[in-house]
Short mmCIF file of C-alpha atoms in Angstrom, two decimals:
data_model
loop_
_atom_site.label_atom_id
_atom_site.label_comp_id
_atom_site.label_asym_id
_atom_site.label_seq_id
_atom_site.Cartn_x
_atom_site.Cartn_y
_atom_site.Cartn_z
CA UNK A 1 -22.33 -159.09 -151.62
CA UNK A 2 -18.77 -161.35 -151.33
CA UNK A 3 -19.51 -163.82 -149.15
CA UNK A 4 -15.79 -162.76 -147.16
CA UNK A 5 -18.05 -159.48 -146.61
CA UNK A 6 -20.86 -161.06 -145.07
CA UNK A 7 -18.86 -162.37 -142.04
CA UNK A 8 -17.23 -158.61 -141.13
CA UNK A 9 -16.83 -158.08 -137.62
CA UNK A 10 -20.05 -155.79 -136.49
CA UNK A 11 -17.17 -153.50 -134.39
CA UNK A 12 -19.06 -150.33 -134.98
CA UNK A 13 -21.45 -148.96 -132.36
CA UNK A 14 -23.35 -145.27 -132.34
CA UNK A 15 -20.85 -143.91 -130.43
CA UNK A 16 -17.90 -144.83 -133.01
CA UNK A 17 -19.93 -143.40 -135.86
CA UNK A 18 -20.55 -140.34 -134.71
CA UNK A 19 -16.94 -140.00 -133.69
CA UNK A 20 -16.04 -141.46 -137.47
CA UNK A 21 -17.87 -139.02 -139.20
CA UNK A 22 -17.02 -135.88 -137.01
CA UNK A 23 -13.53 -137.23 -138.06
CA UNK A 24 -14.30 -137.17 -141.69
CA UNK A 25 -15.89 -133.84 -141.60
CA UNK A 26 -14.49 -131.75 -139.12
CA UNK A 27 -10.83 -130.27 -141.32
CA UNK A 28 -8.97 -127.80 -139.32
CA UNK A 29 -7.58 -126.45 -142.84
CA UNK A 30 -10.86 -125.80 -144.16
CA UNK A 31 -11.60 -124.04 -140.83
CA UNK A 32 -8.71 -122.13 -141.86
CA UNK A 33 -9.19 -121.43 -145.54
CA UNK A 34 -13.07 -120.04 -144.63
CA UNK A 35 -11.50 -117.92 -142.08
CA UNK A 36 -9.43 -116.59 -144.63
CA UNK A 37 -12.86 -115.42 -146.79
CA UNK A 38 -13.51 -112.89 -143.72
CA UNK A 39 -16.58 -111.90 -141.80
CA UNK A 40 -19.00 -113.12 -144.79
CA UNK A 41 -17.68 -116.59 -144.37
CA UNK A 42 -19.94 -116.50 -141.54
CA UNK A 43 -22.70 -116.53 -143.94
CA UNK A 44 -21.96 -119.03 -145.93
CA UNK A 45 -21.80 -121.46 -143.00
CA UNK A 46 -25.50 -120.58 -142.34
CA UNK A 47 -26.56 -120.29 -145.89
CA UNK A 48 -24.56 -123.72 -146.96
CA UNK A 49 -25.51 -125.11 -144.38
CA UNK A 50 -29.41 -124.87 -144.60
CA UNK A 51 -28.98 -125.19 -148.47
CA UNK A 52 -26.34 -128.10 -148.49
CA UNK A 53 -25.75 -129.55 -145.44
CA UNK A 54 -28.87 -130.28 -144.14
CA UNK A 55 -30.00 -132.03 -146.91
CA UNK A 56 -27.31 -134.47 -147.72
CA UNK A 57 -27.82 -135.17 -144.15
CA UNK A 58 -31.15 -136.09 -144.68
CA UNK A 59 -30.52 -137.50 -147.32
CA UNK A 60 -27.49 -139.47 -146.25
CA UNK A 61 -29.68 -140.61 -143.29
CA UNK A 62 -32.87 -142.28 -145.61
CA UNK A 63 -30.45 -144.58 -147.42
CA UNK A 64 -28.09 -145.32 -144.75
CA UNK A 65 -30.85 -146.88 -143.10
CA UNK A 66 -32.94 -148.37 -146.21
CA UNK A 67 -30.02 -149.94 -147.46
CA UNK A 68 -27.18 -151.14 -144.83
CA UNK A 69 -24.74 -152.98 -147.01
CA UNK A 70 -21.05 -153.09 -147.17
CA UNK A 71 -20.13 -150.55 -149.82
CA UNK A 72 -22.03 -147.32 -148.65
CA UNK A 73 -22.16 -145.05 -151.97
CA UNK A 74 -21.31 -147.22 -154.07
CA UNK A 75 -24.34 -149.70 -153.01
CA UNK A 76 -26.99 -146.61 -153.37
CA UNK A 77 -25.20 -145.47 -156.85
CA UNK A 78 -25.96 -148.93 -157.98
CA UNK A 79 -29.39 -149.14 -156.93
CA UNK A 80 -30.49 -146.16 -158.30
CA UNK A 81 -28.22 -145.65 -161.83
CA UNK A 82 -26.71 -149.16 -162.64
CA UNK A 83 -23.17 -150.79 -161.40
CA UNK A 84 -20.86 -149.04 -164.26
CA UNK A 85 -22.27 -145.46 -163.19
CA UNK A 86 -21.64 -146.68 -159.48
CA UNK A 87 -18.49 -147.67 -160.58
CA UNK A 88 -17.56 -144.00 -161.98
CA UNK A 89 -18.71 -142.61 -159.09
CA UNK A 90 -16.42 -144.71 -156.40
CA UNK A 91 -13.56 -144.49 -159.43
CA UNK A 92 -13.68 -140.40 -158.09
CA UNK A 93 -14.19 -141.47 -154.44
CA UNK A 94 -11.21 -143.50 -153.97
CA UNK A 95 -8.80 -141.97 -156.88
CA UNK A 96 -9.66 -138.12 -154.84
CA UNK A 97 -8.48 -139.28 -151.35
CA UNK A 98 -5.60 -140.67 -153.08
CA UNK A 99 -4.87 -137.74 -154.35
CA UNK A 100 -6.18 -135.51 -151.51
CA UNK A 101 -4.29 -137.45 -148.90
CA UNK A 102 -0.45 -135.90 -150.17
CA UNK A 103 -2.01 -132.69 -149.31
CA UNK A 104 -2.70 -133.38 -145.69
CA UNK A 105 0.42 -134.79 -145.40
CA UNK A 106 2.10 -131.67 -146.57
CA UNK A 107 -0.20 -129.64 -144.24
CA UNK A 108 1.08 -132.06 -141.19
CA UNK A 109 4.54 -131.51 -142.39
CA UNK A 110 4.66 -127.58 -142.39
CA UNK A 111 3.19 -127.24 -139.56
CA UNK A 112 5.14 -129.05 -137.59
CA UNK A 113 7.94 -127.38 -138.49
CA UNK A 114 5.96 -123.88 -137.64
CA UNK A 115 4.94 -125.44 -134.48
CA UNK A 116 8.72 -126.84 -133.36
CA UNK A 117 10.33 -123.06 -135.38
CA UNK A 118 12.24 -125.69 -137.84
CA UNK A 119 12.88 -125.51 -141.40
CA UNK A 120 11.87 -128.42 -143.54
CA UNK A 121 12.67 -128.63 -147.22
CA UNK A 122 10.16 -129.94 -150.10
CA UNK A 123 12.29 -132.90 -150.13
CA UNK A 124 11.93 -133.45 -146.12
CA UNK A 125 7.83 -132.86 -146.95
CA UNK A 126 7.85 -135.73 -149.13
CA UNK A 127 9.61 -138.38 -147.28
CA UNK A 128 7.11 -137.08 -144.23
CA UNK A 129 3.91 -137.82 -146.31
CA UNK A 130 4.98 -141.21 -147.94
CA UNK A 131 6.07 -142.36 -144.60
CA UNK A 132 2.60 -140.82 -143.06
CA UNK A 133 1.13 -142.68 -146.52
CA UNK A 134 2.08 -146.12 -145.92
CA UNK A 135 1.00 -146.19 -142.18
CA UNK A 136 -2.36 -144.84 -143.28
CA UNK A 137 -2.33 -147.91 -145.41
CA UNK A 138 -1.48 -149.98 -142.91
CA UNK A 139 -3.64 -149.18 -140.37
CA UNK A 140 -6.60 -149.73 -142.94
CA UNK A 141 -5.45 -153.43 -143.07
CA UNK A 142 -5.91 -153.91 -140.07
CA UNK A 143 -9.58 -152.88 -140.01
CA UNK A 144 -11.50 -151.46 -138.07
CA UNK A 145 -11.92 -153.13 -135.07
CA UNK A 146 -8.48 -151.47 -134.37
CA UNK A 147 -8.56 -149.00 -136.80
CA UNK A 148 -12.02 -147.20 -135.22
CA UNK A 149 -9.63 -145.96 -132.34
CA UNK A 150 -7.45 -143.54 -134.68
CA UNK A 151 -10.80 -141.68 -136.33
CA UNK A 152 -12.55 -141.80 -132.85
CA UNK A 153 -9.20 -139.97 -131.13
CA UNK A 154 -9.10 -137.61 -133.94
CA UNK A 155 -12.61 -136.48 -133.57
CA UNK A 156 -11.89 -135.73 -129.90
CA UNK A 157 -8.66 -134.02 -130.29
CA UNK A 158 -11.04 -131.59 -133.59
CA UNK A 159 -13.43 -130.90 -130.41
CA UNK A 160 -11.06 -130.02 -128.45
CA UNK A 161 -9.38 -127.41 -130.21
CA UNK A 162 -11.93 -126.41 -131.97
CA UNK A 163 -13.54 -125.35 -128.12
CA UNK A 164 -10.24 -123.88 -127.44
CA UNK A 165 -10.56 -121.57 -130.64
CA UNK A 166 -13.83 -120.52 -129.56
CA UNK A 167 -13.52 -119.99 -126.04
CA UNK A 168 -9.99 -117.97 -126.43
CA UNK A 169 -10.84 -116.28 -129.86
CA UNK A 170 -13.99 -114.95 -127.72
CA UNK A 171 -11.91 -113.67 -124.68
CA UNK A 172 -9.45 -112.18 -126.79
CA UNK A 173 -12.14 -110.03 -128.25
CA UNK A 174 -13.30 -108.90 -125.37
CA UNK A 175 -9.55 -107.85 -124.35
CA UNK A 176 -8.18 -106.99 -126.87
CA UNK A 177 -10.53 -106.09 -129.52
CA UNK A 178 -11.84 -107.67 -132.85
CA UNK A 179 -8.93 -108.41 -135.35
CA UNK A 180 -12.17 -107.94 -137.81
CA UNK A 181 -15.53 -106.02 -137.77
CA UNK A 182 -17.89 -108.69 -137.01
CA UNK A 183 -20.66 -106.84 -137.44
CA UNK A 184 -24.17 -107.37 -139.44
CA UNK A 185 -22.81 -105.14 -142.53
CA UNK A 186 -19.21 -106.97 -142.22
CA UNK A 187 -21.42 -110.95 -142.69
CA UNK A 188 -22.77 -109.60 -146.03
CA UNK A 189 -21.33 -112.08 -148.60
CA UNK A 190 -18.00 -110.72 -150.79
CA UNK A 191 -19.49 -112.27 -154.08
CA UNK A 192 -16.37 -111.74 -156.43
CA UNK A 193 -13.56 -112.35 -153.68
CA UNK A 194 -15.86 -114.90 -151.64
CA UNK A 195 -17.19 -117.29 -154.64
CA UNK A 196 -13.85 -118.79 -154.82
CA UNK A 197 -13.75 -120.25 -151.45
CA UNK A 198 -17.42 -121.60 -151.13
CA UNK A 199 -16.77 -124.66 -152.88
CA UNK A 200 -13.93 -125.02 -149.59
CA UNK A 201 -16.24 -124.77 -147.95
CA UNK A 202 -19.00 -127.37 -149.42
CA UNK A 203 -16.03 -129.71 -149.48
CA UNK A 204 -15.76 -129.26 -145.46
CA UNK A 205 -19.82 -130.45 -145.28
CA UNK A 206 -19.07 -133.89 -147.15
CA UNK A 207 -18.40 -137.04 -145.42
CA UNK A 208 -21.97 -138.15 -143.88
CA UNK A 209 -22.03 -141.45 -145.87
CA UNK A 210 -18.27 -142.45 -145.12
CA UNK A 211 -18.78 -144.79 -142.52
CA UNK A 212 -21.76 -146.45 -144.35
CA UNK A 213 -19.27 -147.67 -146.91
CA UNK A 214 -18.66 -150.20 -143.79
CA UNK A 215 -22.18 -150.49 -143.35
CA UNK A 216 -21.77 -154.50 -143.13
CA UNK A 217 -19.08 -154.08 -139.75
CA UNK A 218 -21.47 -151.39 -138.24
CA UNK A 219 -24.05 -153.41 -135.12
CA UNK A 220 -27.65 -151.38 -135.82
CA UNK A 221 -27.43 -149.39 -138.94
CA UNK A 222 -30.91 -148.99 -139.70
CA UNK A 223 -31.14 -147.36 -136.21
CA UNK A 224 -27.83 -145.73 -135.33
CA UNK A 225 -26.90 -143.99 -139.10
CA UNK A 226 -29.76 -141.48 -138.97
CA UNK A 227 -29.16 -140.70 -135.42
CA UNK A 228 -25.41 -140.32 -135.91
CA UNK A 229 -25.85 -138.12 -138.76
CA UNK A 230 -28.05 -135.87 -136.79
CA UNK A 231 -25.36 -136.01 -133.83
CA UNK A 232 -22.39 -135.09 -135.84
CA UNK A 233 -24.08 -132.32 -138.10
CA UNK A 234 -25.16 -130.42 -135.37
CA UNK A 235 -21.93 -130.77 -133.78
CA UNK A 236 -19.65 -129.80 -137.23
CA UNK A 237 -22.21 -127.19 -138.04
CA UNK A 238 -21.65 -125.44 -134.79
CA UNK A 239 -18.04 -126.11 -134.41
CA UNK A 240 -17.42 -124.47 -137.79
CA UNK A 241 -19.25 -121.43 -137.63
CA UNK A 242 -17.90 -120.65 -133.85
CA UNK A 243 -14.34 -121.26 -134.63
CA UNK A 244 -14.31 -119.32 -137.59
CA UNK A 245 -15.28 -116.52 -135.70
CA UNK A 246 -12.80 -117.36 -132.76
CA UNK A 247 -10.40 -117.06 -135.56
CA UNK A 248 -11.74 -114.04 -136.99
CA UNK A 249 -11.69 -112.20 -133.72
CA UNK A 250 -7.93 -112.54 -133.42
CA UNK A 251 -6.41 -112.39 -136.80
CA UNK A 252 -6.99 -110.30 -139.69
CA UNK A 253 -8.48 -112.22 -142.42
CA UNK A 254 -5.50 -110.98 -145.16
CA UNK A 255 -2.82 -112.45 -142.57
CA UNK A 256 -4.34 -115.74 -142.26
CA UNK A 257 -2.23 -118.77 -143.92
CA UNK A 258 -4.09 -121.75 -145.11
CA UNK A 259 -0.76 -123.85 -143.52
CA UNK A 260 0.77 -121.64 -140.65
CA UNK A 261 -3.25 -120.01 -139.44
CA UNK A 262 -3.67 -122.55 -136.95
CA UNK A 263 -0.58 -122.24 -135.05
CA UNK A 264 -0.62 -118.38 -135.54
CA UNK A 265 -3.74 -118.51 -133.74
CA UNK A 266 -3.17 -120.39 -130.55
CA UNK A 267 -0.06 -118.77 -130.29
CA UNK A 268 -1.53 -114.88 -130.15
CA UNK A 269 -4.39 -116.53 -128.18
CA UNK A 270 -1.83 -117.75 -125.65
CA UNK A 271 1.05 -115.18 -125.31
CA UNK A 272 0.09 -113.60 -121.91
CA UNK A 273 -1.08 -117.28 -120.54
CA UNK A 274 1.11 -119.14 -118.19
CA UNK A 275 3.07 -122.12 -119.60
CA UNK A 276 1.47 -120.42 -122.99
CA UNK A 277 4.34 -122.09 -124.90
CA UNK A 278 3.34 -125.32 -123.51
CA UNK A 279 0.08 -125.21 -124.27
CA UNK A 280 0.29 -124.10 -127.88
CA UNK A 281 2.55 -126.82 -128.17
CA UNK A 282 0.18 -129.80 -126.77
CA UNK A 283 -2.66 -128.13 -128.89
CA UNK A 284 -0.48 -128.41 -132.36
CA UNK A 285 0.53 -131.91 -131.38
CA UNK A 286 -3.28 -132.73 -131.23
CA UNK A 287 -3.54 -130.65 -134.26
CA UNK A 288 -0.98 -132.93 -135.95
CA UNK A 289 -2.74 -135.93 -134.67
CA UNK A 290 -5.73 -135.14 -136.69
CA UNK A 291 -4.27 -134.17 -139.98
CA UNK A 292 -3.68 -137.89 -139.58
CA UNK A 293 -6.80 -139.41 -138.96
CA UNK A 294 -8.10 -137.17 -141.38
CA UNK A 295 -6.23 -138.91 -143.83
CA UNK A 296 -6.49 -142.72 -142.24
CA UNK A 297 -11.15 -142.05 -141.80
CA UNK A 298 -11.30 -141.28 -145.29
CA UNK A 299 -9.28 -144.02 -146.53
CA UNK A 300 -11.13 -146.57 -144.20
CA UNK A 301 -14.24 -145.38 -145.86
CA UNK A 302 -13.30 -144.80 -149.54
CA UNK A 303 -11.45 -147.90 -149.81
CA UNK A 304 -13.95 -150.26 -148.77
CA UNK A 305 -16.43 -148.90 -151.27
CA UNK A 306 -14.02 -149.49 -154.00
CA UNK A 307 -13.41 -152.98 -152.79
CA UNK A 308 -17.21 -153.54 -152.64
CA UNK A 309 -17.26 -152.63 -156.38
CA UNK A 310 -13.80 -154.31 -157.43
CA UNK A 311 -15.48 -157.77 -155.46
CA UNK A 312 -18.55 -157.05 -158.22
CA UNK A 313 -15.85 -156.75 -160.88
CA UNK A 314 -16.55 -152.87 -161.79
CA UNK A 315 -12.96 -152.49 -160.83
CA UNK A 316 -9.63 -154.33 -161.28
CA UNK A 317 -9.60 -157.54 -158.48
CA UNK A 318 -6.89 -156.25 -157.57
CA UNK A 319 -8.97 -153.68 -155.64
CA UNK A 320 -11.08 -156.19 -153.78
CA UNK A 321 -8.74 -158.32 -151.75
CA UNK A 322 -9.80 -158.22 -148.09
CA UNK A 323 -7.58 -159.33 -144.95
CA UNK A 324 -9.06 -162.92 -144.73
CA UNK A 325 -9.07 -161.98 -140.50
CA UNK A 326 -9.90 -158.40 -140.09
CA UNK A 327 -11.34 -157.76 -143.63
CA UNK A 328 -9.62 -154.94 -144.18
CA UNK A 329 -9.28 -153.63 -147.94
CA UNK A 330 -5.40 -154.76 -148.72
CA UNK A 331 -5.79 -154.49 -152.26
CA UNK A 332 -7.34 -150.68 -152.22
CA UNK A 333 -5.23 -149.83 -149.22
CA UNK A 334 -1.99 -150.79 -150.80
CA UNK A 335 -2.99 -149.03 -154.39
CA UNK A 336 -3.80 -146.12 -152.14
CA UNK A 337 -0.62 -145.89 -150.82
CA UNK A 338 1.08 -146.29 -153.96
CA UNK A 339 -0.77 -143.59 -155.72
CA UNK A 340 0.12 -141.39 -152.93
CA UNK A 341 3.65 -141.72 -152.67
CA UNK A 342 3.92 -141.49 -156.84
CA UNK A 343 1.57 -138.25 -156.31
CA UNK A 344 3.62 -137.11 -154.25
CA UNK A 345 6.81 -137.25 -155.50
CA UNK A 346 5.48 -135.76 -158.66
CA UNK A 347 3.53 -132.68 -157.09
CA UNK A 348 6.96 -131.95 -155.23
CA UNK A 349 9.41 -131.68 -158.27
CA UNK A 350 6.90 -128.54 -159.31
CA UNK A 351 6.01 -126.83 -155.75
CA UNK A 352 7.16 -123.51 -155.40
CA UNK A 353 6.18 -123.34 -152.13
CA UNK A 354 4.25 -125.55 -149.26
CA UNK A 355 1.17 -123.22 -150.25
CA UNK A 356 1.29 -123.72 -153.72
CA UNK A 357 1.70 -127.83 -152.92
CA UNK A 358 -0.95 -127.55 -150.77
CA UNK A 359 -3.96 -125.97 -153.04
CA UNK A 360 -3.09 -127.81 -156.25
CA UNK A 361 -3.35 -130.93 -154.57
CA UNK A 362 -6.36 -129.63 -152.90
CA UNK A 363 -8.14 -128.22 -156.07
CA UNK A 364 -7.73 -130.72 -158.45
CA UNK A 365 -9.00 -133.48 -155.18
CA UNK A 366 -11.80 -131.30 -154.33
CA UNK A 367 -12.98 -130.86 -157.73
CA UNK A 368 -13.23 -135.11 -158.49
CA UNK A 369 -14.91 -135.72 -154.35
CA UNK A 370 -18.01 -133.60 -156.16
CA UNK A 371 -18.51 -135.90 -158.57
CA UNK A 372 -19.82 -139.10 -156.41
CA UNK A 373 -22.19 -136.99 -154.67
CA UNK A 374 -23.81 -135.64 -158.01
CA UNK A 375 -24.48 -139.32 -158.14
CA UNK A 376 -25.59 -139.63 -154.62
CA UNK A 377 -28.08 -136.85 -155.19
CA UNK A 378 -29.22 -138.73 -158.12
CA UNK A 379 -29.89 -141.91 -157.49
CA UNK A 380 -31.67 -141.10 -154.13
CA UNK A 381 -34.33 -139.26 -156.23
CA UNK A 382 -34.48 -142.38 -158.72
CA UNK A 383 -34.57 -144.75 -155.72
CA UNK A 384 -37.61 -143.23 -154.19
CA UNK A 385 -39.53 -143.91 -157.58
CA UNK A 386 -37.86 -147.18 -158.39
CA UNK A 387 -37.87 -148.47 -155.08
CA UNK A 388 -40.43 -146.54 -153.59
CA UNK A 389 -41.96 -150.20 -151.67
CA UNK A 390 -37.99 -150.48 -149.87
CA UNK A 391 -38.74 -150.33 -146.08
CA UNK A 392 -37.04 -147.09 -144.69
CA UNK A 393 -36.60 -146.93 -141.07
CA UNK A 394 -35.91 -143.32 -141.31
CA UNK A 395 -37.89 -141.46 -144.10
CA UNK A 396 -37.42 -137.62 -145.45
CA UNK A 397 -41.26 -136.25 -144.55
CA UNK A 398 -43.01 -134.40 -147.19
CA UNK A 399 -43.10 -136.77 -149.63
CA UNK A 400 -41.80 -137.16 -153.18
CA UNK A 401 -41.73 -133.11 -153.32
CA UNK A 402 -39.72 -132.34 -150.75
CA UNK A 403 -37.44 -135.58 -151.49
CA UNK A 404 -36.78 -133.76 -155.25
CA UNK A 405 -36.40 -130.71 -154.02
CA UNK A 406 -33.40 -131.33 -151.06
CA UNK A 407 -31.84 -133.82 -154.09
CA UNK A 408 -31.88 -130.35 -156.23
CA UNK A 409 -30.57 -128.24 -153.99
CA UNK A 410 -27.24 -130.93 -153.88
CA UNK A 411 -27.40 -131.07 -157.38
CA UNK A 412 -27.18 -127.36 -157.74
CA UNK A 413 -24.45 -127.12 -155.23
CA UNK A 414 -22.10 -129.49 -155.95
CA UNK A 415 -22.04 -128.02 -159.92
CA UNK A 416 -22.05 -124.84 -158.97
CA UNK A 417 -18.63 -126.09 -156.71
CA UNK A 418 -17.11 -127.76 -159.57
CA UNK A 419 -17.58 -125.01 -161.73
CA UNK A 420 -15.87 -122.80 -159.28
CA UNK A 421 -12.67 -125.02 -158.83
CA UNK A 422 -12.26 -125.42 -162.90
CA UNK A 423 -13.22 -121.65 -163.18
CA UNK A 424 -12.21 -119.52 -160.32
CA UNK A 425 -13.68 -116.06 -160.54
CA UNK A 426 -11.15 -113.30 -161.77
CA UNK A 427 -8.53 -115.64 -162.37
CA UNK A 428 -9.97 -117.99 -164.90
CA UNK A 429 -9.84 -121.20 -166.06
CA UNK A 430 -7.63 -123.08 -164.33
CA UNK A 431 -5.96 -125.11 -167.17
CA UNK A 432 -4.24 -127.54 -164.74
CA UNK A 433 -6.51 -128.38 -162.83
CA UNK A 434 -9.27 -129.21 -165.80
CA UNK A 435 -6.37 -131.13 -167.66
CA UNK A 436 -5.71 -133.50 -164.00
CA UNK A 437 -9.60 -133.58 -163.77
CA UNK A 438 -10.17 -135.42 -167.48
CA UNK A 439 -7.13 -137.20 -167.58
CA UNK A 440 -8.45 -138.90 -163.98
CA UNK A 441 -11.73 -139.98 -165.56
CA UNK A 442 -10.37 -141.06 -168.44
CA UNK A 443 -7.49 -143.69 -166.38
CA UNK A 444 -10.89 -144.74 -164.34
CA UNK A 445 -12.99 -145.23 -167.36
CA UNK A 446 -10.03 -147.69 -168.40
CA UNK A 447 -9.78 -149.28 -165.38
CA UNK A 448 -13.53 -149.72 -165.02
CA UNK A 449 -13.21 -151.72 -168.64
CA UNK A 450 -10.49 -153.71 -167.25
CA UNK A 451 -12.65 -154.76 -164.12
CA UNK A 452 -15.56 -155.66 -166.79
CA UNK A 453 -13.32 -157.61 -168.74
CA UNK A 454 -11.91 -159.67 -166.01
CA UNK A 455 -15.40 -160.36 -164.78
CA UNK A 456 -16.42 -161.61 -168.20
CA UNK A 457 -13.42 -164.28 -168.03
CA UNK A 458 -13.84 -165.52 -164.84
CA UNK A 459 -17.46 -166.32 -165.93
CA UNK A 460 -16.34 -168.30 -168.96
CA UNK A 461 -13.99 -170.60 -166.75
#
């Protein structure tokens, strides 16, 4: 470990993780793209969860605690499968938030102008997200000791509307009547028109081993990372399924917009309430809020696992400058931003449409986030043979077995998912997305040989 990374403020308490990872998991637009599945999405929530979530929790939880050191994934990666597979594996981490981040950005920009009834160009969107870009990047520099407060108010404002959404989508119901049949027939899975979506949501269930990428700034790891992954699962898992329903119960799933849902939703949920306008509006400003800290808890994370590695030179030095008084990740943060801004500019001379922005930037994202957790699944089931004499302070019972099997149920998923975003069901392969996928891995594989090459020359000095 740098020795600059051994002195990071410990700013990071239970409560702050918890809040940090509801932040990271908790995405009002995937809330909004499984709503758009329909009753069955209901299912998947259970089934995914029990079949996905739960174990990457678990598993998330046995080497957060058996190994608490600045880096996170990228640490475990490189335990288990070597420091150039480690270094693939962050490559996808950081280079997908990069990418994923425009996305948000577009998603904060339209609705706000559904929320305020304006209309904002491509061109407006744009200048929106680089500007949202660059404070993202800033705030990361700062680190956490101030940054903590952005991810921890996000997560609160999530709760809070997602509460709202049940509460009112339930009471509308019961007024008004079920937008959908939400009956037992109406959860059976939709496998040709549902298949697409799952991978949306398996992308909503990732985000458990974010804040361990700061593992060296958090005060009892060992302790407090099992515990928090048990808080915040239980919380997202329930949050998720509820609201979906709450949104089911007023909308029909064929009207509901991946961009405009959310604000469609408060608004029907609110019509006949006094000062309704009002609070539709407070509710979207939260909203807004989080599409933010969305963006700014996933950069905290992924960037400081890519500065771990660049500081072990599996990446360009470049990456692994710190802030030499709050340790934040300037030389990620700022090649973050920069990515952004040139991603998008580019994705906005060819959108047709805030939609279509929206899910190519998410698709070709989503499809590179799998990738590190194919490696996370991985290496935990090497680790426990390899280092089966590592003290674990939180331990998956039922012994090697069980430890293979929850690995191969992550495995399975997270293929399966990538398979489904380069091959959607009745639609095909989807050229551009497999063409942005390769030509990613190919600029990290280059950039992974630059990192080894600079660490061989400062070793000959």
């Amino acid at each position: 470990m740098a020795a600059a990374q051994r002195d990071l403020p410990k700013v990071l308490g239970l409560q702050d993780i918890v809040l940090f990872t509801v932040s990271a998991i908790l995405l009002l637009d995937t809330l909004a793209a499984s709503a758009s599945i329909g009753p069955s999405s209901l299912f998947w929530w259970l089934f995914l969860g029990a079949f996905f979530l739960i174990p990457i929790g678990l598993i998330t939880s046995e080497l957060g605690a058996a190994y608490p050191e600045e880096g996170g994934i990228y640490v475990w990666i490189r335990r288990g499968l070597g420091r150039h597979w480690a270094a693939r594996a962050v490559w996808a981490y950081w280079i997908n938030t990069a990418i994923w981040l425009p996305s948000i950005f577009v998603l904060f920009a339209g609705v706000f102008a559904r929320l305020f009834g304006m209309e904002i160009s491509v061109s407006h969107q744009i200048a929106i997200g680089v500007a949202l870009a660059w404070a993202t990047a800033l705030l990361d520099i700062l680190g956490l000791k101030i940054g903590k407060w952005v991810p921890n108010l996000g997560a609160f404002f999530k709760i809070v509307i997602f509460i709202v959404l049940i509460a009112a989508g339930w009471r509308h119901g019961q007024s008004h009547g079920f937008a959908n049949p939400l009956s037992a027939d109406a959860f059976r899975p939709e496998w040709k028109e549902g298949l697409k979506y799952v991978p949306a949501i398996v992308y909503g269930m990732l985000g458990f081993e974010l804040v361990c990428a700061a593992s060296g700034e958090i005060r009892r790891p060992a302790r407090d990372v099992p515990l928090s992954v048990l808080i915040s699962g239980c919380i997202v898992l329930a949050l998720y399924f509820l609201a979906t329903a709450g949104i089911l119960a007023a909308i029909p799933a064929s009207d509901i917009d991946i961009v405009e849902g959310l604000i469609d939703t408060l608004a029907l949920f609110f019509a006949d309430a006094p000062h309704g306008g009002a609070i539709v509006t407070a509710l979207g400003v939260m909203a807004l809020y989080t599409f933010f800290s969305n963006g700014a808890t996933w950069a905290m994370g992924c960037n400081r696992a890519t500065a771990e590695a660049a500081a072990e030179g599996e990446l360009p030095s470049l990456f692994a400058i710190r802030h030499p008084r709050h340790g934040g990740p300037i030389g990620a943060a700022i090649m973050m931003g920069l990515v952004c801004t040139t991603v998008l500019i580019l994705y906005g001379r060819i959108a047709t449409s805030n939609s279509d922005l929206f899910w190519s930037l998410f698709s070709f994202s989503a499809a590179l986030i799998m990738l590190p957790y194919i490696g996370l699944a991985v290496a935990f089931a090497r680790l426990r043979f390899k280092d089966a004499a590592a003290a674990r302070p939180f331990k998956i019972p039922g012994g090697a077995p069980v430890a293979l099997l929850l690995a191969a149920m992550c495995f399975a998923t997270l293929v399966f998912s990538i398979a489904l975003f380069l091959y959607v069901p009745g639609e095909g392969p989807q050229r551009e997305t497999i063409i942005g996928f390769v030509v990613v891995i190919l600029i990290g594989e280059a950039l992974i040989r630059i990192g080894m090459l600079e660490s061989r020359l400062r070793r000959r000095r």
